[in-house]
PDB file of C-alpha atoms in Angstrom:
ATOM      1  CA  MET A   1     -18.880   5.228 -16.225  1.00 43.00           C
ATOM      2  CA  THR A   2     -22.131   7.271 -14.620  1.00 46.00           C
ATOM      3  CA  HIS A   3     -20.902  10.965 -13.120  1.00 53.00           C
ATOM      4  CA  GLN A   4     -22.888  11.476  -9.746  1.00 71.00           C
ATOM      5  CA  ILE A   5     -23.405  15.360  -9.318  1.00 86.00           C
ATOM      6  CA  THR A   6     -21.487  16.359  -6.079  1.00 92.00           C
ATOM      7  CA  ALA A   7     -23.997  17.983  -3.437  1.00 95.00           C
ATOM      8  CA  ARG A   8     -22.277  21.431  -3.418  1.00 94.00           C
ATOM      9  CA  GLY A   9     -22.775  20.554  -7.910  1.00 94.00           C
ATOM     10  CA  ALA A  10     -26.273  19.868  -7.010  1.00 95.00           C
ATOM     11  CA  LEU A  11     -27.103  23.228  -5.060  1.00 97.00           C
ATOM     12  CA  ARG A  12     -25.021  25.319  -7.149  1.00 96.00           C
ATOM     13  CA  ALA A  13     -27.152  24.302 -10.121  1.00 96.00           C
ATOM     14  CA  ALA A  14     -30.590  24.392  -8.191  1.00 97.00           C
ATOM     15  CA  THR A  15     -30.067  27.831  -7.134  1.00 97.00           C
ATOM     16  CA  HIS A  16     -28.598  29.368  -9.886  1.00 97.00           C
ATOM     17  CA  GLU A  17     -30.987  31.067 -11.487  1.00 97.00           C
ATOM     18  CA  GLN A  18     -31.969  32.663  -8.221  1.00 96.00           C
ATOM     19  CA  HIS A  19     -28.302  33.739  -7.297  1.00 96.00           C
ATOM     20  CA  ASP A  20     -27.949  35.486 -10.784  1.00 96.00           C
ATOM     21  CA  ARG A  21     -30.845  37.248  -9.994  1.00 96.00           C
ATOM     22  CA  VAL A  22     -30.170  38.193  -6.227  1.00 95.00           C
ATOM     23  CA  ASP A  23     -27.001  39.090  -8.095  1.00 93.00           C
ATOM     24  CA  ARG A  24     -28.003  41.226 -10.354  1.00 92.00           C
ATOM     25  CA  LEU A  25     -30.638  43.183  -8.120  1.00 92.00           C
ATOM     26  CA  TYR A  26     -27.592  44.554  -5.763  1.00 91.00           C
ATOM     27  CA  SER A  27     -25.353  44.869  -8.646  1.00 88.00           C
ATOM     28  CA  GLN A  28     -28.130  48.242  -9.101  1.00 86.00           C
ATOM     29  CA  ILE A  29     -26.887  49.958  -5.129  1.00 89.00           C
ATOM     30  CA  ARG A  30     -24.031  52.157  -5.368  1.00 90.00           C
ATOM     31  CA  LEU A  31     -21.162  51.117  -2.864  1.00 94.00           C
ATOM     32  CA  ASP A  32     -19.343  54.579  -3.310  1.00 94.00           C
ATOM     33  CA  ASP A  33     -22.533  56.209  -2.290  1.00 93.00           C
ATOM     34  CA  ARG A  34     -22.853  56.661   1.073  1.00 95.00           C
ATOM     35  CA  ASP A  35     -26.805  56.369   1.751  1.00 93.00           C
ATOM     36  CA  ASP A  36     -26.921  53.732  -1.421  1.00 92.00           C
ATOM     37  CA  TYR A  37     -24.117  51.994   1.365  1.00 95.00           C
ATOM     38  CA  GLY A  38     -26.059  52.167   4.149  1.00 95.00           C
ATOM     39  CA  ALA A  39     -29.448  50.847   2.035  1.00 94.00           C
ATOM     40  CA  PHE A  40     -27.116  47.678   0.963  1.00 95.00           C
ATOM     41  CA  LEU A  41     -26.129  47.135   4.494  1.00 96.00           C
ATOM     42  CA  GLY A  42     -29.338  47.371   5.423  1.00 95.00           C
ATOM     43  CA  ALA A  43     -31.132  45.147   2.492  1.00 95.00           C
ATOM     44  CA  GLN A  44     -27.957  42.522   3.558  1.00 96.00           C
ATOM     45  CA  ALA A  45     -28.908  42.309   7.357  1.00 97.00           C
ATOM     46  CA  ALA A  46     -32.558  42.474   6.352  1.00 96.00           C
ATOM     47  CA  ALA A  47     -32.012  38.854   5.639  1.00 97.00           C
ATOM     48  CA  HIS A  48     -28.766  38.177   7.034  1.00 97.00           C
ATOM     49  CA  ILE A  49     -29.630  38.231  10.582  1.00 98.00           C
ATOM     50  CA  PRO A  50     -32.978  36.464  10.744  1.00 98.00           C
ATOM     51  CA  VAL A  51     -30.980  32.950   8.717  1.00 98.00           C
ATOM     52  CA  GLU A  52     -28.830  33.844  10.486  1.00 97.00           C
ATOM     53  CA  GLN A  53     -30.771  33.223  14.075  1.00 98.00           C
ATOM     54  CA  ALA A  54     -33.279  30.845  12.890  1.00 98.00           C
ATOM     55  CA  LEU A  55     -29.276  28.303  11.937  1.00 98.00           C
ATOM     56  CA  VAL A  56     -28.519  29.286  15.349  1.00 98.00           C
ATOM     57  CA  GLU A  57     -32.165  27.817  16.464  1.00 98.00           C
ATOM     58  CA  ALA A  58     -31.623  24.891  14.677  1.00 98.00           C
ATOM     59  CA  GLY A  59     -27.949  23.558  16.241  1.00 97.00           C
ATOM     60  CA  VAL A  60     -25.540  24.911  13.670  1.00 98.00           C
ATOM     61  CA  GLY A  61     -23.418  25.213  16.021  1.00 96.00           C
ATOM     62  CA  ALA A  62     -23.355  21.407  17.114  1.00 96.00           C
ATOM     63  CA  ILE A  63     -22.776  20.403  13.432  1.00 96.00           C
ATOM     64  CA  VAL A  64     -20.036  23.022  11.933  1.00 94.00           C
ATOM     65  CA  PRO A  65     -17.584  23.339  14.470  1.00 91.00           C
ATOM     66  CA  ASP A  66     -15.980  26.599  13.394  1.00 91.00           C
ATOM     67  CA  TRP A  67     -20.058  28.194  13.831  1.00 93.00           C
ATOM     68  CA  ASP A  68     -18.251  31.111  16.083  1.00 91.00           C
ATOM     69  CA  ILE A  69     -16.008  32.290  13.515  1.00 90.00           C
ATOM     70  CA  ARG A  70     -18.500  32.187  10.475  1.00 92.00           C
ATOM     71  CA  GLN A  71     -21.369  34.266  11.856  1.00 94.00           C
ATOM     72  CA  ARG A  72     -21.770  37.592  10.969  1.00 95.00           C
ATOM     73  CA  GLY A  73     -24.980  39.300  12.173  1.00 96.00           C
ATOM     74  CA  ASP A  74     -22.922  41.362  14.407  1.00 97.00           C
ATOM     75  CA  LEU A  75     -20.531  42.790  11.915  1.00 96.00           C
ATOM     76  CA  VAL A  76     -23.386  43.916   9.790  1.00 98.00           C
ATOM     77  CA  ARG A  77     -25.073  45.332  12.921  1.00 98.00           C
ATOM     78  CA  ALA A  78     -22.033  47.114  14.096  1.00 98.00           C
ATOM     79  CA  ASP A  79     -21.129  48.388  10.072  1.00 98.00           C
ATOM     80  CA  LEU A  80     -25.020  50.199  10.896  1.00 98.00           C
ATOM     81  CA  ALA A  81     -24.255  51.814  13.714  1.00 98.00           C
ATOM     82  CA  VAL A  82     -21.089  53.228  12.673  1.00 98.00           C
ATOM     83  CA  LEU A  83     -23.830  54.898   9.828  1.00 97.00           C
ATOM     84  CA  GLY A  84     -26.374  55.599  12.024  1.00 97.00           C
ATOM     85  CA  LEU A  85     -28.964  53.638  10.759  1.00 96.00           C
ATOM     86  CA  PRO A  86     -31.456  51.205  12.287  1.00 96.00           C
ATOM     87  CA  VAL A  87     -31.419  47.252  11.978  1.00 96.00           C
ATOM     88  CA  PRO A  88     -34.216  46.667   9.679  1.00 94.00           C
ATOM     89  CA  ASP A  89     -37.195  44.186  10.293  1.00 93.00           C
ATOM     90  CA  PRO A  90     -36.337  41.617   8.745  1.00 95.00           C
ATOM     91  CA  ALA A  91     -37.192  40.133   5.073  1.00 94.00           C
ATOM     92  CA  GLY A  92     -39.190  37.210   6.629  1.00 95.00           C
ATOM     93  CA  PRO A  93     -39.782  33.697   8.271  1.00 96.00           C
ATOM     94  CA  ILE A  94     -37.512  31.382   8.052  1.00 97.00           C
ATOM     95  CA  VAL A  95     -37.009  28.136   9.996  1.00 97.00           C
ATOM     96  CA  PHE A  96     -34.184  25.023   9.260  1.00 98.00           C
ATOM     97  CA  SER A  97     -35.534  21.872  10.095  1.00 96.00           C
ATOM     98  CA  ASP A  98     -32.529  19.371   9.896  1.00 97.00           C
ATOM     99  CA  GLU A  99     -29.127  19.296   9.787  1.00 98.00           C
ATOM    100  CA  ALA A 100     -29.442  19.602   6.144  1.00 98.00           C
ATOM    101  CA  ALA A 101     -31.706  22.525   6.068  1.00 98.00           C
ATOM    102  CA  VAL A 102     -29.783  23.889   7.718  1.00 98.00           C
ATOM    103  CA  LEU A 103     -26.200  23.185   5.564  1.00 98.00           C
ATOM    104  CA  GLY A 104     -28.467  24.668   2.784  1.00 98.00           C
ATOM    105  CA  GLY A 105     -28.694  28.097   4.434  1.00 98.00           C
ATOM    106  CA  LEU A 106     -25.297  28.089   5.358  1.00 97.00           C
ATOM    107  CA  TYR A 107     -24.139  27.523   1.714  1.00 97.00           C
ATOM    108  CA  VAL A 108     -25.599  30.826   0.685  1.00 97.00           C
ATOM    109  CA  LEU A 109     -24.572  32.437   3.420  1.00 95.00           C
ATOM    110  CA  GLU A 110     -20.714  31.725   3.444  1.00 93.00           C
ATOM    111  CA  GLY A 111     -20.829  32.308  -0.549  1.00 92.00           C
ATOM    112  CA  SER A 112     -22.196  35.622   0.415  1.00 91.00           C
ATOM    113  CA  ARG A 113     -19.055  36.607   2.376  1.00 89.00           C
ATOM    114  CA  LEU A 114     -17.045  35.564  -0.714  1.00 86.00           C
ATOM    115  CA  GLY A 115     -19.303  37.968  -2.550  1.00 86.00           C
ATOM    116  CA  GLY A 116     -18.626  40.427   0.072  1.00 87.00           C
ATOM    117  CA  THR A 117     -15.288  40.042  -0.070  1.00 84.00           C
ATOM    118  CA  MET A 118     -15.203  41.054  -3.798  1.00 86.00           C
ATOM    119  CA  LEU A 119     -17.799  43.940  -3.079  1.00 90.00           C
ATOM    120  CA  LYS A 120     -15.679  45.622  -0.680  1.00 92.00           C
ATOM    121  CA  ARG A 121     -13.267  46.636  -3.553  1.00 91.00           C
ATOM    122  CA  SER A 122     -16.153  48.894  -4.217  1.00 92.00           C
ATOM    123  CA  VAL A 123     -16.560  50.957  -1.263  1.00 96.00           C
ATOM    124  CA  PRO A 124     -14.653  53.902  -0.218  1.00 97.00           C
ATOM    125  CA  ALA A 125     -12.002  53.041   2.850  1.00 95.00           C
ATOM    126  CA  ASP A 126     -13.913  55.029   5.390  1.00 96.00           C
ATOM    127  CA  PHE A 127     -17.015  53.158   5.066  1.00 97.00           C
ATOM    128  CA  PRO A 128     -17.369  50.434   7.536  1.00 97.00           C
ATOM    129  CA  THR A 129     -17.042  47.083   6.148  1.00 96.00           C
ATOM    130  CA  ARG A 130     -16.069  44.733   8.717  1.00 95.00           C
ATOM    131  CA  PHE A 131     -19.540  42.711   7.466  1.00 96.00           C
ATOM    132  CA  LEU A 132     -17.680  42.247   4.034  1.00 94.00           C
ATOM    133  CA  GLY A 133     -14.548  41.450   5.085  1.00 80.00           C
ATOM    134  CA  GLY A 134     -12.657  38.238   6.403  1.00 69.00           C
ATOM    135  CA  VAL A 135     -12.717  35.186   4.144  1.00 67.00           C
ATOM    136  CA  ASP A 136     -10.940  32.550   4.817  1.00 72.00           C
ATOM    137  CA  SER A 137     -10.965  30.119   1.911  1.00 78.00           C
ATOM    138  CA  ALA A 138     -10.162  26.861   4.173  1.00 84.00           C
ATOM    139  CA  ALA A 139     -13.443  27.563   5.608  1.00 86.00           C
ATOM    140  CA  TRP A 140     -15.117  27.429   2.239  1.00 88.00           C
ATOM    141  CA  ARG A 141     -13.442  24.639   1.870  1.00 91.00           C
ATOM    142  CA  SER A 142     -14.577  22.487   4.355  1.00 92.00           C
ATOM    143  CA  LEU A 143     -17.969  23.712   4.159  1.00 94.00           C
ATOM    144  CA  LEU A 144     -17.942  22.463   0.996  1.00 94.00           C
ATOM    145  CA  GLN A 145     -16.287  19.062   1.761  1.00 95.00           C
ATOM    146  CA  MET A 146     -18.788  18.870   5.010  1.00 96.00           C
ATOM    147  CA  LEU A 147     -21.907  19.156   2.264  1.00 97.00           C
ATOM    148  CA  ASP A 148     -20.487  16.590  -0.307  1.00 95.00           C
ATOM    149  CA  VAL A 149     -20.086  13.972   2.470  1.00 96.00           C
ATOM    150  CA  ARG A 150     -23.024  14.971   4.615  1.00 97.00           C
ATOM    151  CA  LEU A 151     -25.457  15.765   1.645  1.00 97.00           C
ATOM    152  CA  ASP A 152     -25.515  11.954   0.820  1.00 96.00           C
ATOM    153  CA  THR A 153     -28.928  11.169   0.202  1.00 96.00           C
ATOM    154  CA  GLY A 154     -31.056  12.289  -2.490  1.00 95.00           C
ATOM    155  CA  LEU A 155     -33.522  13.819   0.164  1.00 97.00           C
ATOM    156  CA  LYS A 156     -30.848  15.682   1.934  1.00 97.00           C
ATOM    157  CA  ARG A 157     -30.003  17.470  -1.186  1.00 97.00           C
ATOM    158  CA  SER A 158     -33.193  18.269  -2.075  1.00 97.00           C
ATOM    159  CA  VAL A 159     -33.760  19.524   1.356  1.00 98.00           C
ATOM    160  CA  ALA A 160     -30.655  21.475   1.421  1.00 98.00           C
ATOM    161  CA  VAL A 161     -31.834  23.099  -2.156  1.00 98.00           C
ATOM    162  CA  ALA A 162     -34.593  24.119   0.110  1.00 98.00           C
ATOM    163  CA  ALA A 163     -33.604  26.029   2.403  1.00 98.00           C
ATOM    164  CA  ALA A 164     -31.334  27.880  -0.008  1.00 98.00           C
ATOM    165  CA  ARG A 165     -33.916  28.642  -1.938  1.00 98.00           C
ATOM    166  CA  HIS A 166     -35.536  30.188   0.744  1.00 98.00           C
ATOM    167  CA  VAL A 167     -32.663  31.967   1.790  1.00 98.00           C
ATOM    168  CA  PHE A 168     -31.588  33.153  -1.968  1.00 98.00           C
ATOM    169  CA  ALA A 169     -35.835  34.371  -1.941  1.00 98.00           C
ATOM    170  CA  LEU A 170     -35.188  36.581   1.305  1.00 98.00           C
ATOM    171  CA  PHE A 171     -32.140  38.175   0.278  1.00 97.00           C
ATOM    172  CA  GLU A 172     -33.664  39.194  -3.268  1.00 96.00           C
ATOM    173  CA  THR A 173     -37.017  40.072  -1.025  1.00 95.00           C
ATOM    174  CA  SER A 174     -34.870  42.999   0.687  1.00 95.00           C
ATOM    175  CA  GLY A 175     -32.628  44.122  -2.275  1.00 93.00           C
ATOM    176  CA  GLN A 176     -36.234  44.657  -4.020  1.00 92.00           C
ATOM    177  CA  ARG A 177     -36.885  46.878  -0.970  1.00 86.00           C
ATOM    178  CA  ILE A 178     -34.171  48.659  -1.440  1.00 81.00           C
ATOM    179  CA  VAL A 179     -34.795  49.283  -5.383  1.00 77.00           C
ATOM    180  CA  GLU A 180     -38.393  49.585  -5.805  1.00 78.00           C
ATOM    181  CA  THR A 181     -38.502  51.664  -2.796  1.00 74.00           C
ATOM    182  CA  GLY A 182     -35.165  53.651  -2.408  1.00 64.00           C
ATOM    183  CA  HIS A 183     -35.436  52.743   1.249  1.00 53.00           C
ATOM    184  CA  LEU A 184     -35.993  50.207   3.867  1.00 43.00           C
ATOM    185  CA  GLY A 185     -39.915  51.567   4.217  1.00 40.00           C
TER     186      GLY A 185
END
């Protein structure tokens, strides 16, 4: 009997190292310090906002029926505004070529939402946390099921993995700006 890896398993395995690097990078930022937290949100925005916009431009709304409730770009913009911070320049360009790429990018953003819920516990109650809140476990499960159904060929999985890696690279780039320079430059 042959064990076949699921699409979600393939994505997890193929992006594991990048995910760990991004986690280590952002874990250096103190979320209980107002300046560091603002820098953290800025770094998140520099990657999240362009990825979300690229997903919209690629037609994510036609692929993921509940896209409207999954979007968080406005939430990170609002949190930055409360802290009196501008929205930073994008960490880099990104374009999603097809449905498989869209699903790979969405996999990373939705995973980041799960991580945000965990991070929120470290943030003081008087800091804005709209961007970090609101995990819907049913939405995550439905995305994982969608990945397994729609990424049904090796080629589609490869495209999704490449897109997910690109998204992780943007988060790593934006996080490096903070850790190395102490600001978004």
